[in-house]
Amino acid sequence: MRDSERIFTGKRILLVIGGGIAAYKSLELIRRLRERGAEVRAVMTAAAKQFITPLSVASLTGDVVYDDLFSLTAEATMGHIELSRDADLVVVAPATAGLLAKMAQGLADDLASTLLLATDKRVLVAPAMNLRMWLHPATRRNLALIEADGVRRVGPDDGAMACGEFGPGRMAEPPDIVAAVAAALDAGTLVPLPPEIAALANGRLESGKSLAGLRVVVTSGPTREPLDPVRYLANRSSGRQGHAIAEAAAAAGAEVVLVSGPVDVPDPPGTALVHVETAREMLRAVEAALPADVFVAAAAVADWRPVVQATEKLKKSAGATTIIEVEENPDILASVGRRTHARPRLVVGFAAETGNVIPFATAKLGTKGCDMVVANDVSPATGTMGGTSNQVHIVTRGGVESWPRMSKADVARRLVGLFAATLRGGPRGGGA
Ligand code: C5P
C-alpha cells in the first residue's frame, strides 16, 4: 500500500448519493474506497433510487442503505444525527443542482439533506448536472455559498453528457474523487463547535457522546471451570462482541467496567477491565461493579462446573469410562435482572442459540428479568462464534427487530445507540 493510501484505513465515509445519471459511477467509487480500507455507509435520495438500486449499493458497501428520515427502526439504532456524525467525512456524489441548492439554503426535508445540516464533519461534493444547470446563476450562487461555508468540491469535468450536450457538468471520475477524499481526510474533517457553545455544552454535545455521565457494566468472553490444575470446562466464545460493546460504550462517553473471562482479543481502550476465570468470580466482580445504569451480559458463562476440583492432575485408568459430576453455576444475568434494589435501569442479555432463536430469546426476558435480549444463531455454519461478524435480533417486550449481518463493531455501535435511545425514553421498572 502506498503511503498516500494509508489515510483510508479504517476511515468511515458517509456517501450521499443524489439522483443523477452519474450515480452509476458512485458504485465504482464505493468499491475503490473500500479497496483502500475505508468503510462506506450510503444514503440514497428518492431520486437516486430511480438511477441505481439500493441492492447494488448495499452489496458494495456491505451495509444497509439509509434512505428514510422517519424510519423508527433506523432512528432508534442509527438516527440521522448519529449517522451524520459517525463518519469521518461526508461525500455527496453525485451532488445534483437540487442537493447543492438545499445545502446552500439549509433545507432539511429528507434524510440526505437533514444529515448534511446535522453533521459535524467536513463535506466534499462531486457535482453532476446538465451544463445549463451548472452555468445557471442560481447554481453559481449556491456553490459560492456552500464553498464559503467550508464545503470542498471535486469537479465537475468538461465532456459529453448523457443529455447529448457537451460542456462542464460531468461528475468527476471515481479516481479523482478518491484523491479528493484523501486530501479532505488529510486536512482534518471535524468541524468544531464555536468555542463559546462548546464550553456551554460542557462536552455533552461532543460527537456521539450519547452515554455521557452513565455507568455501564459489561461481561464478556467465556468462563473456565477447573476440573483439576490443568484441565477445565469452557466454550468457544472469543469475547469479540462483548469487548466491542464495552469499547463502543466508552467511546459514547460512558464509564465502563468490563468483566472478562480469558480471551485473546486486545483490551478495549477507555474501560476498567476486571479479569476473571470462573462464573463465580465473574458474579463477584459484577456485584462489586454495581450500581450501574446499564448491565450487558455478553459473556458465554459456563452453565455448569465440576463438583470436585481435584488439586492433583486426574489420572486415566486404562479402558474405564469416567463420569464427571457437574453442578449448576450461578446465573449472573438473572441475579442482576431480578434485583429489587439497585437494579440497573437497563439490563441486557444475550441468547446464543442453534435453533428456535427468537422463542428462546423471548422466554429469557421473563426467566432472567431483563429488558432486552440480543439473540443470535451460533450454529457452526454461521461462523458467528469466534468470528468477526454477527446477525442479531433485538427482542424486547415491545417486539422483535432483526438487524442485517454486520461487523461485531457495528453491532456494538448500534446497540449503544439503542441503549441511549431506550434510556432517553425514561426509566424502566424491575424485571419480570
Ligand atoms: O440461559 P443462557 O445461558 O442461554 O442465557 C444467556 C445469557 O445469560 C447471556 O446474556 C449470558 O451472559 C447470561 N448468563 C449469565 N450467567 C450464566 C449463564 C448465562 O449471566 N450462568
Coordinates of C-alpha atoms and ligand atoms in Angstrom, one line a residue:
M1 CA 0.0 0.0 0.0
R2 CA 1.3 3.4 -0.9
D3 CA 1.8 5.9 1.9
S4 CA -0.9 8.2 0.4
E5 CA -3.4 5.3 0.6
R6 CA -2.9 4.6 4.3
I7 CA -5.1 7.5 5.1
F8 CA -8.1 5.5 4.1
T9 CA -7.5 2.6 6.5
G10 CA -10.4 2.3 9.0
K11 CA -11.9 5.7 7.9
R12 CA -15.7 5.9 7.8
I13 CA -17.1 7.6 4.7
L14 CA -20.8 8.6 4.6
L15 CA -21.7 8.7 0.9
V16 CA -24.8 10.6 -0.1
I17 CA -25.9 9.5 -3.5
G18 CA -28.1 12.1 -5.3
G19 CA -30.4 11.5 -8.2
G20 CA -28.5 11.8 -11.4
I21 CA -27.3 9.5 -14.2
A22 CA -23.8 9.8 -12.7
A23 CA -25.0 7.7 -9.8
Y24 CA -23.7 4.6 -11.6
K25 CA -20.1 6.0 -11.0
S26 CA -20.8 6.0 -7.3
L27 CA -20.9 2.2 -7.3
E28 CA -17.3 2.2 -8.6
L29 CA -16.4 4.9 -6.1
I30 CA -17.7 2.7 -3.2
R31 CA -15.6 -0.2 -4.5
R32 CA -12.4 1.9 -4.8
L33 CA -12.8 3.4 -1.3
R34 CA -13.4 0.0 0.3
E35 CA -10.4 -1.5 -1.6
R36 CA -8.3 1.1 0.1
G37 CA -9.6 0.1 3.6
A38 CA -12.3 2.7 4.1
E39 CA -15.8 1.8 5.4
V40 CA -18.6 3.2 3.3
R41 CA -22.1 3.8 4.6
A42 CA -24.5 5.0 1.9
V43 CA -27.6 7.3 2.0
M44 CA -29.7 7.5 -1.1
T45 CA -32.2 10.2 -2.1
A46 CA -35.5 9.1 -3.5
A47 CA -34.3 10.3 -7.0
A48 CA -31.1 8.3 -6.7
K49 CA -33.1 5.1 -6.4
Q50 CA -34.5 5.9 -9.9
F51 CA -31.0 5.5 -11.3
I52 CA -29.3 2.7 -9.3
T53 CA -30.8 0.2 -6.9
P54 CA -30.3 0.1 -3.2
L55 CA -29.5 -3.6 -3.6
S56 CA -26.4 -2.8 -5.7
V57 CA -25.3 -0.1 -3.2
A58 CA -25.9 -2.4 -0.2
S59 CA -23.9 -5.2 -1.9
L60 CA -21.0 -2.9 -2.4
T61 CA -21.0 -1.2 1.0
G62 CA -21.8 -4.4 2.9
D63 CA -24.3 -2.4 4.9
V64 CA -27.9 -1.4 4.8
V65 CA -28.7 1.6 2.7
Y66 CA -30.2 4.5 4.6
D67 CA -33.0 6.4 2.9
D68 CA -35.8 7.2 5.3
L69 CA -35.8 10.1 7.7
F70 CA -38.8 8.8 9.5
S71 CA -37.8 5.2 9.9
L72 CA -38.4 4.4 13.6
T73 CA -36.2 1.4 13.4
A74 CA -33.3 3.4 12.0
E75 CA -33.9 6.3 14.4
A76 CA -33.7 4.0 17.4
T77 CA -30.5 2.4 16.3
M78 CA -28.6 4.8 14.0
G79 CA -30.6 8.0 13.9
H80 CA -29.9 10.8 11.4
I81 CA -27.8 12.7 13.9
E82 CA -25.6 9.7 14.7
L83 CA -25.4 8.7 11.1
S84 CA -24.1 12.1 10.2
R85 CA -21.6 12.2 13.0
D86 CA -20.4 8.6 13.0
A87 CA -18.5 9.3 9.7
D88 CA -15.0 10.8 9.2
L89 CA -16.1 12.6 6.0
V90 CA -19.4 13.1 4.2
V91 CA -19.1 12.8 0.4
V92 CA -22.0 13.8 -1.9
A93 CA -21.7 12.1 -5.2
P94 CA -23.4 12.9 -7.5
A95 CA -24.3 16.3 -6.0
T96 CA -27.2 17.4 -8.1
A97 CA -28.2 21.0 -8.6
G98 CA -31.1 20.3 -6.2
L99 CA -28.9 19.0 -3.4
L100 CA -26.5 21.9 -3.8
A101 CA -29.5 24.3 -3.5
K102 CA -30.8 22.5 -0.4
M103 CA -27.3 22.7 1.2
A104 CA -27.0 26.4 0.4
Q105 CA -30.4 27.1 2.0
G106 CA -30.0 24.7 4.9
L107 CA -33.2 23.0 3.8
A108 CA -33.8 19.6 5.6
D109 CA -36.7 17.8 4.1
D110 CA -35.3 14.2 3.6
L111 CA -32.6 12.1 5.2
A112 CA -29.8 13.2 2.9
S113 CA -30.4 17.0 3.3
T114 CA -31.1 16.6 7.1
L115 CA -27.9 14.8 7.8
L116 CA -26.0 17.3 5.7
L117 CA -27.3 20.0 8.0
A118 CA -26.7 18.0 11.2
T119 CA -23.2 16.8 10.5
D120 CA -20.1 17.9 12.4
K121 CA -17.8 16.7 9.7
R122 CA -16.4 18.2 6.5
V123 CA -18.4 17.7 3.4
L124 CA -17.0 17.0 -0.1
V125 CA -19.3 17.4 -3.1
A126 CA -18.9 16.0 -6.6
P127 CA -21.4 18.0 -8.7
A128 CA -23.0 16.4 -11.7
M129 CA -25.7 18.1 -13.8
N130 CA -26.6 19.4 -17.3
L131 CA -24.3 22.2 -18.3
R132 CA -27.1 24.8 -18.4
M133 CA -27.9 23.9 -14.8
W134 CA -24.3 24.1 -13.9
L135 CA -23.9 27.6 -15.5
H136 CA -27.2 28.9 -14.1
P137 CA -26.7 32.0 -11.9
A138 CA -28.7 30.2 -9.1
T139 CA -26.2 27.2 -9.1
R140 CA -23.3 29.7 -9.2
R141 CA -24.7 31.5 -6.1
N142 CA -25.4 28.2 -4.3
L143 CA -22.0 26.9 -4.9
A144 CA -20.3 30.2 -3.7
L145 CA -22.4 30.0 -0.5
I146 CA -21.5 26.4 0.3
E147 CA -17.9 26.8 -0.5
A148 CA -17.8 29.9 1.8
D149 CA -19.2 27.5 4.5
G150 CA -16.2 25.2 4.0
V151 CA -17.6 22.6 1.7
R152 CA -14.9 21.1 -0.5
R153 CA -15.6 20.3 -4.2
V154 CA -14.2 18.0 -6.8
G155 CA -15.2 18.5 -10.5
P156 CA -17.3 18.7 -12.5
D157 CA -15.3 17.8 -15.6
D158 CA -15.9 19.0 -19.2
G159 CA -17.2 16.5 -21.7
A160 CA -20.1 14.8 -23.4
M161 CA -23.2 14.4 -21.3
A162 CA -25.9 11.8 -21.1
C163 CA -28.4 14.5 -22.3
G164 CA -26.4 14.9 -25.6
E165 CA -24.8 18.3 -24.8
F166 CA -21.1 19.0 -24.3
G167 CA -19.5 21.1 -21.6
P168 CA -18.9 21.3 -17.9
G169 CA -21.2 19.2 -15.7
R170 CA -19.9 15.6 -15.9
M171 CA -19.2 14.2 -12.4
A172 CA -15.5 13.8 -11.7
E173 CA -14.2 10.3 -12.3
P174 CA -14.0 7.9 -9.3
P175 CA -10.1 8.0 -9.1
D176 CA -10.3 11.8 -8.9
I177 CA -13.0 11.7 -6.2
V178 CA -10.8 9.2 -4.3
A179 CA -7.9 11.6 -4.5
A180 CA -10.1 14.4 -3.3
V181 CA -11.3 12.2 -0.4
A182 CA -7.7 11.5 0.6
A183 CA -6.9 15.3 0.5
A184 CA -10.0 16.1 2.6
L185 CA -9.2 13.3 5.2
D186 CA -5.6 14.6 5.3
A187 CA -6.8 18.2 6.0
G188 CA -8.8 17.0 9.1
T189 CA -12.5 16.7 8.8
L190 CA -14.1 17.6 12.2
V191 CA -15.9 21.0 12.1
P192 CA -15.6 22.2 15.7
L193 CA -18.4 24.0 17.5
P194 CA -17.7 27.7 18.2
P195 CA -15.7 27.8 21.5
E196 CA -18.4 29.6 23.5
I197 CA -21.0 26.9 22.6
A198 CA -18.5 24.1 23.2
A199 CA -17.9 25.5 26.7
L200 CA -21.6 25.7 27.4
A201 CA -22.2 22.2 26.2
N202 CA -19.5 21.0 28.6
G203 CA -18.6 18.1 26.4
R204 CA -22.0 16.6 26.3
L205 CA -22.7 17.8 22.8
E206 CA -19.5 16.3 21.5
S207 CA -19.9 13.9 18.7
G208 CA -21.5 10.6 19.7
K209 CA -21.3 11.1 23.5
S210 CA -24.8 9.6 23.9
L211 CA -23.9 7.8 27.2
A212 CA -22.0 10.6 28.8
G213 CA -22.4 10.5 32.6
L214 CA -23.7 6.9 32.7
R215 CA -22.0 3.8 34.1
V216 CA -22.1 0.6 32.1
V217 CA -21.0 -2.9 33.3
V218 CA -20.3 -5.5 30.6
T219 CA -19.5 -9.2 30.9
S220 CA -17.6 -10.8 28.0
G221 CA -15.8 -13.9 26.9
P222 CA -16.1 -17.5 28.2
T223 CA -15.6 -18.7 31.8
R224 CA -13.3 -21.6 32.6
E225 CA -14.4 -24.1 35.2
P226 CA -11.4 -26.1 36.5
L227 CA -11.5 -29.8 36.7
D228 CA -8.0 -30.2 38.0
P229 CA -4.9 -28.0 37.9
V230 CA -4.5 -28.4 34.2
R231 CA -8.0 -29.0 32.7
Y232 CA -11.2 -27.0 32.5
L233 CA -14.7 -26.8 31.0
A234 CA -15.1 -23.8 28.7
N235 CA -16.6 -22.8 25.4
R236 CA -15.6 -21.2 22.1
S237 CA -16.6 -17.6 22.9
S238 CA -13.9 -15.1 21.7
G239 CA -15.1 -12.1 23.7
R240 CA -15.2 -10.0 20.5
Q241 CA -18.8 -8.9 20.8
G242 CA -18.7 -8.1 24.5
H243 CA -15.4 -6.3 24.1
A244 CA -16.8 -4.3 21.1
I245 CA -19.8 -3.2 23.2
A246 CA -17.6 -2.1 26.1
E247 CA -15.4 -0.1 23.6
A248 CA -18.4 1.5 21.9
A249 CA -20.0 2.4 25.3
A250 CA -16.7 4.0 26.4
A251 CA -16.5 5.9 23.0
A252 CA -20.0 7.1 23.7
G253 CA -18.8 8.7 26.9
A254 CA -19.9 6.0 29.5
E255 CA -17.8 5.0 32.4
V256 CA -17.3 1.3 31.6
V257 CA -16.4 -1.7 33.7
L258 CA -15.6 -4.8 31.6
V259 CA -15.6 -8.1 33.4
S260 CA -13.9 -10.5 31.1
G261 CA -13.2 -14.2 31.1
P262 CA -10.0 -15.4 29.5
V263 CA -9.8 -14.1 25.9
D264 CA -7.2 -13.3 23.2
V265 CA -8.7 -10.1 22.0
P266 CA -7.0 -6.8 23.0
D267 CA -8.2 -4.8 26.0
P268 CA -10.6 -2.2 24.7
P269 CA -9.4 1.4 25.3
G270 CA -11.1 3.6 27.9
T271 CA -12.6 0.7 30.0
A272 CA -11.7 -0.5 33.5
L273 CA -11.0 -4.2 32.9
V274 CA -11.5 -6.9 35.6
H275 CA -10.1 -10.3 34.6
V276 CA -11.8 -13.4 36.0
E277 CA -11.8 -17.1 35.2
T278 CA -14.8 -18.8 36.7
A279 CA -18.6 -17.9 36.7
R280 CA -18.5 -17.4 40.5
E281 CA -15.6 -15.0 40.1
M282 CA -17.5 -13.2 37.4
L283 CA -20.6 -12.8 39.6
R284 CA -18.5 -11.4 42.4
A285 CA -16.8 -8.9 40.1
V286 CA -20.1 -7.8 38.6
E287 CA -21.6 -7.3 42.1
A288 CA -18.6 -5.2 43.0
A289 CA -19.0 -3.1 39.9
L290 CA -22.7 -2.3 40.6
P291 CA -24.6 0.0 40.8
A292 CA -24.7 0.9 37.2
D293 CA -27.2 2.4 34.7
V294 CA -26.7 -0.4 32.2
F295 CA -25.7 -4.0 32.6
V296 CA -24.9 -6.0 29.5
A297 CA -24.3 -9.8 29.9
A298 CA -22.4 -10.7 26.8
A299 CA -20.3 -13.4 28.4
A300 CA -20.8 -17.0 27.5
V301 CA -20.9 -18.2 31.1
A302 CA -20.4 -22.0 31.6
D303 CA -23.7 -23.3 32.8
W304 CA -22.0 -26.0 34.9
R305 CA -18.8 -26.5 36.9
P306 CA -17.3 -29.8 38.1
V307 CA -18.5 -30.6 41.6
V308 CA -15.0 -31.6 42.5
Q309 CA -11.9 -29.6 41.5
A310 CA -9.0 -32.0 42.0
T311 CA -5.9 -30.5 43.5
E312 CA -3.7 -33.0 41.6
K313 CA -3.9 -33.9 37.9
L314 CA -6.5 -36.6 37.4
K315 CA -5.1 -39.9 36.1
K316 CA -6.8 -42.0 33.5
S317 CA -7.4 -45.7 34.2
A318 CA -7.0 -47.7 31.0
G319 CA -10.2 -48.7 29.3
A320 CA -12.5 -47.3 32.1
T321 CA -15.2 -44.6 31.5
T322 CA -15.1 -41.7 33.8
I323 CA -18.1 -39.7 34.9
I324 CA -17.5 -36.1 35.7
E325 CA -20.2 -34.7 38.0
V326 CA -21.2 -31.1 37.4
E327 CA -23.3 -28.6 39.3
E328 CA -25.1 -25.5 38.1
N329 CA -23.3 -22.2 38.1
P330 CA -24.9 -19.0 39.4
D331 CA -26.9 -17.2 36.6
I332 CA -25.3 -13.7 36.6
L333 CA -27.8 -12.1 34.3
A334 CA -30.8 -13.4 36.2
S335 CA -29.3 -12.3 39.5
V336 CA -28.9 -8.8 38.2
G337 CA -32.1 -8.7 36.3
R338 CA -34.2 -9.9 39.2
R339 CA -32.8 -7.4 41.7
T340 CA -35.3 -5.4 43.5
H341 CA -32.8 -3.0 44.9
A342 CA -30.2 -1.0 42.9
R343 CA -31.2 -2.8 39.6
P344 CA -29.6 -1.1 36.6
R345 CA -32.2 0.8 34.5
L346 CA -31.4 -1.3 31.5
V347 CA -30.5 -5.0 31.8
V348 CA -29.5 -6.6 28.5
G349 CA -28.9 -10.3 27.9
F350 CA -27.6 -12.3 25.0
A351 CA -29.2 -15.5 23.7
A352 CA -26.8 -17.6 21.6
E353 CA -28.8 -20.5 20.2
T354 CA -28.5 -23.0 17.4
G355 CA -32.2 -23.1 16.6
N356 CA -35.6 -21.5 17.6
V357 CA -33.6 -18.4 18.3
I358 CA -36.5 -15.9 18.8
P359 CA -38.8 -18.0 21.0
F360 CA -35.9 -18.9 23.3
A361 CA -34.8 -15.3 23.5
T362 CA -38.3 -14.1 24.2
A363 CA -38.6 -16.6 27.1
K364 CA -35.4 -15.2 28.6
L365 CA -36.9 -11.8 29.0
G366 CA -39.1 -13.4 31.7
T367 CA -36.8 -16.0 33.2
K368 CA -33.9 -13.7 33.6
G369 CA -35.8 -10.5 34.3
C370 CA -34.0 -8.5 31.5
D371 CA -35.3 -5.6 29.4
M372 CA -33.7 -6.6 26.1
V373 CA -32.2 -9.8 24.7
V374 CA -29.8 -9.7 21.8
A375 CA -30.4 -13.0 20.1
N376 CA -28.2 -14.7 17.5
D377 CA -27.8 -18.1 15.8
V378 CA -24.4 -19.6 16.7
S379 CA -24.8 -22.7 14.6
P380 CA -21.3 -23.6 13.2
A381 CA -22.4 -22.8 9.7
T382 CA -23.0 -19.1 10.6
G383 CA -19.4 -18.5 11.7
T384 CA -20.6 -16.2 14.4
M385 CA -19.0 -17.9 17.4
G386 CA -15.4 -16.7 17.3
G387 CA -15.9 -14.8 14.0
T388 CA -15.9 -11.1 13.3
S389 CA -19.5 -10.5 12.1
N390 CA -22.9 -11.1 13.7
Q391 CA -26.5 -11.1 12.7
V392 CA -28.7 -10.3 15.7
H393 CA -32.4 -9.9 16.6
I394 CA -33.3 -7.4 19.3
V395 CA -36.0 -8.9 21.5
T396 CA -37.9 -6.6 23.9
R397 CA -41.4 -6.7 25.4
G398 CA -42.3 -4.4 22.6
G399 CA -41.4 -6.9 19.9
V400 CA -38.6 -8.2 17.7
E401 CA -36.4 -6.3 15.4
S402 CA -33.9 -8.1 13.1
W403 CA -30.7 -6.4 12.0
P404 CA -28.8 -7.4 8.9
R405 CA -25.4 -9.2 9.3
M406 CA -22.7 -6.7 10.1
S407 CA -19.4 -6.5 11.8
K408 CA -19.4 -7.0 15.6
A409 CA -18.1 -3.4 15.9
D410 CA -21.1 -2.1 14.0
V411 CA -23.5 -4.3 16.1
A412 CA -21.8 -2.8 19.2
R413 CA -22.2 0.8 17.9
R414 CA -25.8 0.3 17.1
L415 CA -26.6 -1.3 20.4
V416 CA -25.0 1.6 22.2
G417 CA -27.2 3.9 20.1
L418 CA -30.2 1.8 21.1
F419 CA -29.3 1.8 24.8
A420 CA -29.0 5.6 24.7
A421 CA -32.4 5.9 22.9
T422 CA -34.0 3.5 25.4
L423 CA -32.7 5.3 28.4
R424 CA -33.8 8.6 27.0
G425 CA -37.3 7.0 26.8
G426 CA -37.4 7.1 30.6
P427 CA -36.5 4.8 33.5
R428 CA -37.7 1.2 33.5
G429 CA -39.3 -0.8 36.2
G430 CA -37.9 -4.0 37.7
G431 CA -37.7 -7.2 35.7
A432 CA -40.4 -9.7 35.1
Ligands
C5P1 O1 -29.6 -19.2 29.5 P1 -28.5 -18.8 28.6 O2 -27.1 -19.3 29.1 O3 -28.7 -19.1 27.2 O4 -28.5 -17.2 28.7 C1 -27.6 -16.4 28.1 C2 -27.5 -15.1 28.8 O5 -27.4 -15.3 30.2 C3 -26.3 -14.3 28.4 O6 -26.6 -12.9 28.4 C4 -25.3 -14.7 29.4 O7 -24.3 -13.8 29.6 C5 -26.1 -14.8 30.6 N1 -25.7 -15.9 31.6 C6 -25.2 -15.5 32.8 N2 -24.8 -16.4 33.7 C7 -25.0 -17.7 33.5 C8 -25.5 -18.1 32.2 C9 -25.8 -17.2 31.3 O8 -25.1 -14.2 33.1 N3 -24.6 -18.6 34.4

